[in-house]
Short mmCIF file of C-alpha atoms and ligand atoms in Angstrom, two decimals:
data_model
loop_
_atom_site.label_atom_id
_atom_site.label_comp_id
_atom_site.label_asym_id
_atom_site.label_seq_id
_atom_site.Cartn_x
_atom_site.Cartn_y
_atom_site.Cartn_z
CA MET A 77 20.22 50.29 -16.70
CA ALA A 78 21.54 48.13 -13.89
CA SER A 79 19.27 49.83 -11.36
CA ASP A 80 16.27 49.48 -13.76
CA SER A 81 16.70 45.74 -14.07
CA GLN A 82 17.20 45.43 -10.29
CA ALA A 83 13.97 47.35 -9.72
CA LYS A 84 12.17 44.99 -12.08
CA ARG A 85 13.32 41.85 -10.27
CA ILE A 86 10.44 40.01 -8.55
CA ASP A 87 10.56 37.63 -5.61
CA PRO A 88 10.46 34.08 -7.04
CA GLY A 89 8.87 32.78 -3.81
CA THR A 90 9.58 29.44 -2.13
CA PRO A 91 10.88 27.06 -4.77
CA PHE A 92 9.04 23.80 -5.33
CA TYR A 93 12.14 21.75 -4.53
CA LYS A 94 12.10 23.00 -0.92
CA LYS A 95 8.45 22.02 -0.55
CA ARG A 96 9.20 18.66 -2.14
CA TYR A 97 12.10 17.98 0.23
CA VAL A 98 9.86 18.77 3.21
CA THR A 99 7.24 16.37 1.76
CA PHE A 100 9.91 13.69 1.19
CA SER A 101 11.09 14.05 4.82
CA ILE A 102 7.55 13.72 6.19
CA ILE A 103 6.80 10.67 4.01
CA THR A 104 10.10 9.00 4.95
CA PHE A 105 9.49 9.62 8.64
CA VAL A 106 5.92 8.27 8.51
CA VAL A 107 6.90 5.18 6.48
CA LEU A 108 9.75 4.44 8.90
CA ILE A 109 7.77 4.72 12.12
CA LEU A 110 4.41 3.30 10.97
CA PRO A 111 5.39 -0.39 11.39
CA TRP A 112 6.36 0.32 15.03
CA ILE A 113 2.98 1.74 16.04
CA THR A 114 0.42 -0.65 17.52
CA ILE A 115 -3.10 -0.17 18.85
CA ASP A 116 -4.21 -2.86 21.34
CA GLY A 117 -1.29 -4.97 20.17
CA ASN A 118 -2.22 -4.72 16.47
CA HIS A 119 -0.34 -2.71 13.86
CA ILE A 120 -1.59 0.17 11.70
CA PHE A 121 -0.75 -1.96 8.65
CA LEU A 122 0.69 -5.46 8.66
CA LEU A 123 0.05 -8.20 6.12
CA SER A 124 1.54 -11.26 7.81
CA PHE A 125 1.76 -14.34 5.60
CA VAL A 126 3.32 -16.29 8.48
CA HIS A 127 0.36 -15.68 10.79
CA MET A 128 -2.07 -15.46 7.86
CA ARG A 129 -3.56 -12.20 9.03
CA LEU A 130 -4.03 -8.58 8.10
CA GLU A 131 -3.78 -5.85 10.71
CA LEU A 132 -5.31 -2.57 9.69
CA MET A 133 -5.70 0.54 11.85
CA GLY A 134 -5.22 -1.61 14.97
CA ILE A 135 -7.82 -4.23 13.97
CA ALA A 136 -6.70 -7.77 13.15
CA PHE A 137 -8.35 -9.67 10.32
CA ASP A 138 -7.87 -13.36 9.78
CA MET A 139 -7.21 -14.55 6.21
CA GLN A 140 -10.80 -15.84 6.17
CA GLU A 141 -11.90 -12.22 6.59
CA LEU A 142 -9.89 -10.91 3.67
CA TYR A 143 -13.02 -9.80 1.86
CA LEU A 144 -11.66 -6.39 2.95
CA LEU A 145 -8.59 -6.69 0.76
CA PRO A 146 -10.32 -6.18 -2.63
CA PHE A 147 -11.92 -3.02 -1.20
CA LEU A 148 -8.53 -1.79 -0.02
CA LEU A 149 -6.99 -2.46 -3.44
CA MET A 150 -9.94 -0.79 -5.16
CA PHE A 151 -9.51 2.24 -2.89
CA PHE A 152 -5.79 2.38 -3.62
CA PHE A 153 -6.20 2.18 -7.44
CA LEU A 154 -9.05 4.67 -7.52
CA PHE A 155 -7.06 7.05 -5.34
CA VAL A 156 -4.12 6.86 -7.76
CA LEU A 157 -6.47 7.57 -10.69
CA PHE A 158 -8.03 10.43 -8.75
CA ILE A 159 -4.78 12.19 -7.91
CA THR A 160 -3.59 11.69 -11.51
CA THR A 161 -6.73 13.35 -12.84
CA VAL A 162 -6.32 16.24 -10.42
CA GLY A 163 -2.56 16.75 -10.35
CA GLY A 164 -1.01 14.71 -13.16
CA ARG A 165 2.00 12.73 -12.05
CA VAL A 166 2.03 14.43 -8.67
CA TRP A 167 2.69 11.04 -7.06
CA CYS A 168 5.85 10.58 -9.17
CA GLY A 169 7.35 13.93 -8.26
CA TRP A 170 6.25 14.21 -4.65
CA GLY A 171 5.64 10.78 -3.12
CA CYS A 172 7.17 7.92 -5.10
CA PRO A 173 9.98 6.07 -3.26
CA GLN A 174 11.96 5.93 -6.53
CA THR A 175 12.01 9.74 -6.72
CA ILE A 176 12.83 10.04 -3.02
CA PHE A 177 15.69 7.51 -3.29
CA ARG A 178 17.12 9.30 -6.34
CA ALA A 179 16.89 12.67 -4.57
CA ILE A 180 18.72 11.18 -1.56
CA TYR A 181 21.49 9.67 -3.68
CA ARG A 182 21.91 12.29 -6.41
CA ASP A 183 21.06 15.55 -4.64
CA LEU A 184 21.87 14.82 -1.00
CA ILE A 185 24.80 12.37 -1.09
CA GLU A 186 26.56 13.17 -4.39
CA GLY A 187 25.48 16.82 -4.47
CA LYS A 188 25.28 18.38 -1.02
CA LEU A 189 27.41 15.95 0.98
CA LEU A 190 30.25 15.12 -1.42
CA GLY A 191 30.04 18.11 -3.76
CA MET A 192 30.41 15.91 -6.85
CA ARG A 193 27.64 17.50 -8.87
CA LYS A 194 25.85 20.81 -9.26
CA LEU A 195 22.20 20.66 -8.29
CA ASN A 196 21.18 22.99 -11.10
CA ASN A 197 22.52 20.62 -13.75
CA LYS A 198 21.14 17.12 -13.46
CA GLN A 199 21.95 16.24 -17.06
CA LYS A 200 25.67 16.31 -16.42
CA GLU A 201 27.16 13.33 -14.62
CA PRO A 202 30.12 13.99 -12.27
CA ASP A 203 33.45 14.14 -14.08
CA MET A 204 35.23 11.01 -12.89
CA SER A 205 38.59 12.23 -14.20
CA GLN A 206 38.55 14.99 -11.56
CA PRO A 207 40.86 14.18 -8.62
CA GLY A 208 39.05 12.62 -5.69
CA ASN A 209 35.85 11.89 -7.58
CA LYS A 210 36.49 8.15 -7.81
CA LEU A 211 36.90 7.95 -4.02
CA LYS A 212 33.82 10.13 -3.54
CA ARG A 213 31.81 7.84 -5.83
CA ALA A 214 32.92 4.83 -3.76
CA VAL A 215 31.86 6.63 -0.56
CA ALA A 216 28.51 7.54 -2.17
CA ILE A 217 27.92 3.90 -3.14
CA VAL A 218 28.73 2.67 0.38
CA ILE A 219 26.40 5.24 1.98
CA TRP A 220 23.56 4.40 -0.42
CA SER A 221 24.11 0.66 0.02
CA LEU A 222 23.68 1.01 3.80
CA LEU A 223 20.55 3.10 3.27
CA ALA A 224 19.26 0.53 0.75
CA PHE A 225 19.44 -2.17 3.44
CA VAL A 226 17.54 0.11 5.83
CA ALA A 227 14.90 0.84 3.16
CA ALA A 228 14.56 -2.87 2.28
CA ALA A 229 14.18 -3.76 5.99
CA ASN A 230 11.60 -1.00 6.35
CA PHE A 231 9.62 -2.52 3.45
CA THR A 232 9.69 -6.01 5.00
CA TRP A 233 8.37 -4.61 8.30
CA TYR A 234 4.98 -4.27 6.64
CA PHE A 235 4.96 -8.07 6.25
CA VAL A 236 7.14 -9.21 9.17
CA PRO A 237 6.71 -6.81 12.12
CA PRO A 238 9.93 -5.11 13.27
CA GLU A 239 9.71 -6.75 16.73
CA ASP A 240 9.95 -10.17 14.98
CA PHE A 241 12.36 -8.97 12.28
CA PHE A 242 15.07 -8.01 14.76
CA VAL A 243 14.73 -11.35 16.57
CA TYR A 244 14.85 -13.32 13.29
CA ILE A 245 17.97 -11.61 11.95
CA GLN A 246 19.89 -12.77 15.01
CA ASN A 247 19.53 -16.32 13.64
CA PRO A 248 19.65 -15.77 9.88
CA ALA A 249 20.11 -19.49 9.09
CA ASP A 250 16.69 -20.21 10.63
CA HIS A 251 14.98 -17.63 8.42
CA PRO A 252 16.42 -18.06 4.93
CA ILE A 253 13.34 -16.73 3.08
CA LEU A 254 13.23 -13.50 5.06
CA MET A 255 16.99 -13.01 4.79
CA GLY A 256 16.90 -13.78 1.05
CA MET A 257 14.06 -11.34 0.41
CA TRP A 258 15.77 -8.62 2.42
CA ILE A 259 19.09 -9.00 0.61
CA ILE A 260 17.54 -9.30 -2.87
CA LEU A 261 15.41 -6.22 -2.29
CA ALA A 262 18.39 -4.24 -0.99
CA LEU A 263 20.53 -5.31 -3.98
CA PHE A 264 17.74 -4.29 -6.33
CA LEU A 265 17.53 -0.86 -4.67
CA ILE A 266 21.28 -0.42 -5.04
CA TYR A 267 21.15 -1.36 -8.74
CA ASP A 268 18.01 0.68 -9.32
CA VAL A 269 19.29 3.91 -7.80
CA LEU A 270 22.86 3.66 -9.07
CA LYS A 271 22.20 2.30 -12.55
CA LEU A 272 18.56 2.53 -13.62
CA GLY A 273 17.84 5.96 -12.18
CA GLU A 274 15.00 7.77 -13.94
CA ASP A 275 14.95 5.07 -16.66
CA PHE A 276 12.96 3.09 -14.11
CA CYS A 277 10.20 5.74 -14.33
CA THR A 278 10.18 5.75 -18.13
CA TYR A 279 10.65 2.08 -19.01
CA VAL A 280 9.79 -0.07 -15.98
CA CYS A 281 7.03 1.60 -13.97
CA PRO A 282 3.56 0.52 -15.21
CA TYR A 283 1.94 3.70 -13.90
CA VAL A 284 3.58 5.79 -16.60
CA ARG A 285 1.63 3.82 -19.25
CA ILE A 286 -1.78 4.61 -17.80
CA GLN A 287 -1.31 8.12 -16.47
CA SER A 288 -1.77 10.03 -19.71
CA ALA A 289 -5.17 8.35 -20.23
CA MET A 290 -6.30 9.96 -16.96
CA TYR A 291 -5.48 13.52 -18.05
CA ASP A 292 -8.16 15.97 -19.13
CA PRO A 293 -7.84 19.66 -20.12
CA ASP A 294 -8.15 20.66 -16.45
CA THR A 295 -5.46 18.32 -15.12
CA VAL A 296 -2.65 20.25 -13.47
CA PHE A 297 0.90 19.34 -14.47
CA THR A 298 4.23 20.96 -15.32
CA ILE A 299 3.61 22.94 -18.46
CA TYR A 300 5.47 25.47 -20.59
CA ASP A 301 3.62 28.67 -21.48
CA GLU A 302 4.16 28.60 -25.22
CA LYS A 303 1.92 31.61 -25.79
CA ARG A 304 4.31 33.83 -23.86
CA GLY A 305 7.53 31.90 -24.25
CA GLY A 306 7.34 31.10 -27.95
CA LYS A 307 7.68 27.94 -30.01
CA ILE A 308 10.86 25.91 -29.63
CA TYR A 309 9.60 22.77 -31.40
CA ASP A 310 7.52 22.46 -34.56
CA GLU A 311 4.38 20.29 -34.86
CA LYS A 312 6.48 17.23 -35.68
CA GLY A 313 8.56 17.67 -32.53
CA ASN A 314 11.69 18.90 -34.33
CA LYS A 315 13.64 21.59 -32.50
CA ILE A 316 13.44 24.93 -34.29
CA GLY A 317 16.24 26.45 -32.22
CA LYS A 318 17.51 26.96 -28.71
CA LYS A 319 15.57 30.19 -28.55
CA PRO A 320 12.20 31.05 -30.15
CA LEU A 321 12.23 33.18 -33.30
CA GLY A 322 9.50 35.74 -32.46
CA GLU A 323 10.56 39.17 -31.24
CA LYS A 324 8.04 39.20 -28.41
CA ASP A 325 8.75 35.61 -27.38
CA GLU A 326 9.94 35.67 -23.78
CA CYS A 327 11.97 32.46 -23.51
CA THR A 328 15.61 33.51 -23.30
CA GLY A 329 16.89 30.15 -24.54
CA CYS A 330 19.03 29.82 -21.41
CA GLU A 331 17.99 26.16 -21.13
CA ALA A 332 18.18 26.27 -17.33
CA CYS A 333 14.95 24.26 -17.41
CA VAL A 334 16.56 21.62 -19.63
CA LYS A 335 19.82 21.28 -17.70
CA VAL A 336 18.04 20.78 -14.37
CA CYS A 337 15.68 18.07 -15.66
CA PRO A 338 16.52 14.70 -14.05
CA THR A 339 14.81 12.80 -16.87
CA HIS A 340 16.78 14.64 -19.56
CA ILE A 341 13.87 16.17 -21.43
CA ASP A 342 12.93 19.63 -22.62
CA ILE A 343 9.63 20.71 -21.09
CA ARG A 344 9.20 23.23 -23.91
CA LYS A 345 8.38 20.29 -26.18
CA GLY A 346 5.09 19.73 -24.34
CA LEU A 347 3.77 16.85 -22.22
CA GLN A 348 6.12 13.88 -22.38
CA LEU A 349 6.05 10.36 -20.95
CA GLU A 350 9.34 10.93 -19.17
CA CYS A 351 8.17 13.94 -17.16
CA ILE A 352 7.82 13.00 -13.48
CA ASN A 353 6.30 16.32 -12.48
CA CYS A 354 9.19 17.20 -10.18
CA LEU A 355 8.89 20.89 -11.09
CA GLU A 356 12.66 21.42 -11.06
CA CYS A 357 12.28 23.11 -14.45
CA ALA A 358 9.58 25.41 -13.04
CA ASP A 359 11.98 26.45 -10.25
CA ALA A 360 14.80 27.02 -12.73
CA CYS A 361 12.69 29.15 -15.07
CA ARG A 362 11.14 31.04 -12.19
CA LYS A 363 14.61 32.11 -11.06
CA VAL A 364 15.57 33.22 -14.58
CA MET A 365 12.32 35.06 -15.19
CA ALA A 366 12.30 36.65 -11.73
CA GLY A 367 15.50 38.45 -12.76
CA LEU A 368 13.60 39.92 -15.69
CA GLY A 369 10.64 40.87 -13.53
CA LYS A 370 8.41 38.28 -15.18
CA GLU A 371 6.44 35.27 -14.15
CA SER A 372 7.93 31.84 -14.84
CA LEU A 373 7.27 30.38 -18.28
CA VAL A 374 7.10 26.88 -16.77
CA ARG A 375 4.39 26.47 -14.21
CA TRP A 376 2.19 23.90 -12.48
CA GLU A 377 -1.02 24.60 -14.30
CA SER A 378 -3.63 22.98 -16.51
CA PRO A 379 -3.67 23.37 -20.32
CA THR A 380 -6.76 25.60 -20.02
CA SER A 381 -5.49 27.72 -17.14
CA ILE A 382 -2.10 28.46 -18.69
CA THR A 383 -3.78 29.97 -21.76
CA GLY A 384 -6.10 32.01 -19.54
CA GLU A 385 -9.16 30.15 -20.84
CA ASN A 386 -10.15 28.97 -17.35
CA LYS A 387 -8.92 29.08 -13.79
CA ILE A 388 -7.52 25.86 -12.34
CA ARG A 389 -10.66 23.79 -11.78
CA LEU A 390 -10.11 21.16 -9.11
CA VAL A 391 -13.86 20.72 -8.59
CA ARG A 392 -15.35 19.22 -11.74
CA PHE A 393 -17.55 16.27 -12.65
CA ARG A 394 -14.74 13.74 -13.02
CA THR A 395 -12.98 14.62 -9.77
CA MET A 396 -16.27 14.69 -7.85
CA ALA A 397 -17.18 11.25 -9.26
CA TYR A 398 -13.87 9.91 -7.89
CA VAL A 399 -14.52 11.58 -4.51
CA ALA A 400 -17.98 9.96 -4.35
CA LEU A 401 -16.58 6.52 -5.22
CA LEU A 402 -13.70 6.82 -2.73
CA THR A 403 -16.09 7.96 0.01
CA GLY A 404 -18.37 4.99 -0.72
CA ILE A 405 -15.51 2.50 -0.51
CA MET A 406 -14.18 4.11 2.66
CA ALA A 407 -17.66 3.93 4.24
CA ALA A 408 -17.93 0.24 3.24
CA LEU A 409 -14.52 -0.43 4.79
CA LEU A 410 -15.49 1.32 8.02
CA ILE A 411 -18.80 -0.54 8.27
CA MET A 412 -17.13 -3.90 7.59
CA GLY A 413 -14.35 -3.08 10.04
CA SER A 414 -16.82 -2.17 12.79
CA THR A 415 -18.99 -5.30 12.29
CA LYS A 416 -15.98 -7.57 12.42
CA GLU A 417 -16.42 -10.75 14.49
CA SER A 418 -14.37 -11.01 17.67
CA MET A 419 -13.23 -14.58 16.90
CA LEU A 420 -13.69 -17.03 14.04
CA LEU A 421 -15.08 -20.52 13.79
CA ASN A 422 -15.29 -22.81 10.76
CA ILE A 423 -17.36 -25.96 11.02
CA ASN A 424 -17.03 -28.95 8.70
CA LYS A 425 -18.98 -32.16 9.11
CA SER A 426 -16.94 -35.35 8.88
CA ASN A 427 -17.59 -37.95 6.17
CA ARG A 428 -19.42 -40.30 8.51
CA VAL A 429 -23.03 -39.12 8.70
CA TYR A 430 -23.68 -40.52 12.18
CA LYS A 431 -22.78 -43.30 14.55
CA VAL A 432 -25.36 -45.40 16.42
CA GLU A 433 -24.31 -47.36 19.52
CA PRO A 434 -26.12 -48.85 22.52
CA ILE A 435 -25.27 -47.31 25.91
CA GLY A 436 -26.99 -49.45 28.58
CA ASP A 437 -30.72 -49.30 27.85
CA LEU A 438 -30.28 -46.28 25.60
CA THR A 439 -29.30 -45.78 22.01
CA ARG A 440 -26.70 -43.09 21.48
CA VAL A 441 -26.49 -41.27 18.15
CA SER A 442 -23.46 -39.09 17.55
CA ASN A 443 -22.26 -36.82 14.74
CA ASP A 444 -18.61 -35.83 14.16
CA TYR A 445 -17.29 -32.47 13.02
CA ILE A 446 -14.05 -30.60 12.59
CA PHE A 447 -14.16 -27.17 14.25
CA LEU A 448 -11.48 -24.63 13.35
CA PHE A 449 -11.17 -21.92 16.03
CA SER A 450 -9.23 -18.73 15.19
CA ASN A 451 -8.13 -16.32 17.87
CA THR A 452 -8.00 -12.97 16.05
CA GLN A 453 -7.28 -11.12 19.29
CA SER A 454 -3.88 -9.98 20.53
CA GLU A 455 -4.13 -12.06 23.75
CA ALA A 456 -4.42 -15.79 24.37
CA TYR A 457 -7.85 -17.11 25.44
CA GLU A 458 -9.50 -20.34 26.58
CA PHE A 459 -12.13 -21.29 24.00
CA TYR A 460 -15.15 -23.54 24.28
CA PHE A 461 -18.61 -23.76 22.73
CA GLU A 462 -22.23 -24.76 23.37
CA VAL A 463 -25.32 -25.83 21.45
CA THR A 464 -27.89 -23.15 22.22
CA ASN A 465 -31.08 -24.43 20.60
CA HIS A 466 -31.27 -28.17 21.45
CA ASP A 467 -31.08 -29.34 25.07
CA ALA A 468 -31.10 -32.97 23.96
CA ILE A 469 -27.86 -32.63 22.01
CA GLU A 470 -24.72 -32.63 24.12
CA ILE A 471 -20.97 -32.38 23.70
CA GLU A 472 -19.02 -35.62 23.98
CA ARG A 473 -15.73 -34.21 22.77
CA PRO A 474 -13.77 -32.03 23.57
CA THR A 475 -14.58 -32.30 27.24
CA GLU A 476 -13.06 -29.02 28.39
CA PRO A 477 -11.94 -25.59 27.14
CA PHE A 478 -8.59 -25.27 25.39
CA ARG A 479 -6.12 -22.44 24.98
CA VAL A 480 -5.60 -20.61 21.66
CA GLU A 481 -2.64 -18.26 21.30
CA PRO A 482 -3.16 -14.80 19.75
CA GLY A 483 -3.39 -14.99 15.95
CA ASP A 484 -3.40 -18.80 16.06
CA ARG A 485 -5.90 -21.35 14.82
CA VAL A 486 -6.74 -24.58 16.58
CA ARG A 487 -8.46 -27.55 14.93
CA ARG A 488 -10.61 -29.78 17.15
CA ILE A 489 -12.49 -32.97 16.41
CA VAL A 490 -15.94 -32.38 17.89
CA VAL A 491 -18.45 -35.09 18.71
CA LEU A 492 -22.04 -34.16 19.51
CA TYR A 493 -24.46 -36.80 20.72
CA THR A 494 -27.94 -37.44 21.96
CA ASP A 495 -29.33 -40.33 23.99
CA GLU A 496 -32.92 -39.28 23.28
CA ASP A 497 -34.97 -40.63 20.43
CA LEU A 498 -35.15 -37.71 17.99
CA SER A 499 -36.28 -39.66 14.93
CA GLU A 500 -39.23 -38.13 13.11
CA SER A 501 -39.62 -40.70 10.40
CA ALA A 502 -39.40 -44.47 10.13
CA ASP A 503 -37.59 -44.49 6.81
CA ARG A 504 -35.89 -41.07 6.48
CA ASP A 505 -33.09 -39.47 8.43
CA THR A 506 -33.96 -36.20 10.21
CA ARG A 507 -31.69 -33.14 9.93
CA TYR A 508 -31.59 -30.74 12.86
CA ARG A 509 -30.19 -27.25 12.43
CA LEU A 510 -28.02 -26.48 15.46
CA ASN A 511 -26.95 -23.07 16.68
CA ILE A 512 -23.37 -23.27 17.89
CA ARG A 513 -22.05 -20.49 20.09
CA ALA A 514 -18.28 -20.51 20.48
CA TYR A 515 -16.77 -18.19 23.08
CA ALA A 516 -13.74 -17.23 25.12
CA VAL A 517 -14.30 -18.59 28.64
CA ASP A 518 -12.23 -15.75 30.11
CA ASN A 519 -13.81 -12.88 28.15
CA PRO A 520 -17.58 -12.78 27.61
CA GLU A 521 -17.23 -10.16 24.86
CA ILE A 522 -15.46 -12.63 22.57
CA PHE A 523 -17.86 -15.02 20.91
CA VAL A 524 -19.19 -16.09 17.53
CA GLU A 525 -22.30 -17.92 16.37
CA ARG A 526 -22.48 -20.51 13.61
CA GLU A 527 -24.88 -23.14 12.35
CA ALA A 528 -24.25 -26.89 12.06
CA ILE A 529 -26.39 -29.83 10.96
CA PHE A 530 -27.02 -32.81 13.24
CA VAL A 531 -28.36 -35.88 11.42
CA TYR A 532 -30.54 -38.33 13.33
CA PRO A 533 -31.20 -41.68 11.62
CA ALA A 534 -34.64 -42.98 10.62
CA SER A 535 -36.28 -44.89 13.51
CA ASP A 536 -35.97 -48.19 11.54
CA LYS A 537 -32.17 -47.82 11.67
CA VAL A 538 -32.10 -47.03 15.40
CA GLN A 539 -34.00 -50.12 16.53
S1 SF4 B 280 14.41 28.34 -18.17
FE1 SF4 B 280 12.71 29.53 -18.96
S2 SF4 B 280 13.71 31.05 -20.16
FE2 SF4 B 280 15.25 29.53 -19.86
S3 SF4 B 280 15.02 28.18 -21.62
FE3 SF4 B 280 13.73 27.36 -20.04
S4 SF4 B 280 11.72 28.22 -20.47
FE4 SF4 B 280 13.23 29.47 -21.59
S1 SF4 B 281 10.32 18.33 -17.44
FE1 SF4 B 281 11.91 17.40 -16.20
S2 SF4 B 281 12.34 18.90 -14.62
FE2 SF4 B 281 10.42 19.47 -15.53
S3 SF4 B 281 8.90 18.49 -14.21
FE3 SF4 B 281 9.29 17.12 -15.90
S4 SF4 B 281 10.87 15.77 -15.13
FE4 SF4 B 281 10.85 17.51 -13.77
#
């Protein structure tokens, strides 16, 4: 008999948890190094409130150019809806920082490193009456607290670049907001991972409320094969027994899938709000069933594929509609990114419409403006400007180019004047549309064009 059952045993294959841990490692590595990478002095992603600019894929956008941000948010939300429709709560189980942090603390620190808990039983908390466990818990808390400060710093690097962050923390009193945010975030992560745990996923995270609305019969998620395994719960959700009643029902009632579940649920009850799609139960059942020469009763499938009605259908109308929308938004982002202006200029006319003054035999008419120059480049430049469509209108002030630091804005009072008689009417002021070309004196590729209005008084007022 022993040799029969050994012959029946099938290879369970690579467990999901190994694939998840590899995914967690890649995500952690990418998230840690991304803030350090720059292209032409600009980051891959940086939303700096201090410098009022967004850096995206090495391109800097001033706050005035944040028309991109709604598109980015739209892309992000649609992408979340898309992956939920395709793979259920795949984000929760495979990419969410909360899941990664819990895996680090529970599985890596308390499990592997300190041997306080068994990885195949996540329902059972470590027995604190066991000798040494109190000390181990203290060590686990210290390790996680240090990591929480690293994780919180890593998060802030997407808003304050790491090169500035490490300078600022040398003088914490000068940067109370940054220090406060860093410490509060780290304390929250400590509380969250040590105390809230998976309750965060069930009760705090807003995503859990919307995800089930995104499911359709072809959505892939962790699912129990009730047809083969047998019923464990009745229609009202009451447990019939540990083991199904039917003779041919394959579930052994071992509850390996229940014990391993970090959210303390029984997958055999069907789709539940608490399920984070971590597939630990699928691994557990696969191991049990492999010993019996059978396929796992808990698998990553869709409701229609697990019954054999359909194959897993990733390509369907709904998913293709999301792909089309995401492609459209991405194309819009690329087009907007590529047509981005190399510098920015805002022009506001002052309250005084014009000034008329005699200069020798001439009458000078001047108009005042406030020009706001923004250097969106990663190097400092000397900026100046010219009026390109009216030779008679000249610049009185400023008299020479001025320096603008990278990412900075400089406000200048600008006075334009003319000594020629430009009046076109005896009783009405004349409005001239000026083309203003602002540019970097030291780089001809950096320029921007704007329009401004020059008002010339009626000839009656000039004489
Ligand atoms: S691990 Fe598989 S066999 Fe064991 S109780 Fe769960 S579903 Fe049944
Ligand atoms: S039922 Fe539990 S173990 Fe299974 S995927 Fe959901 S959360 Fe993970």
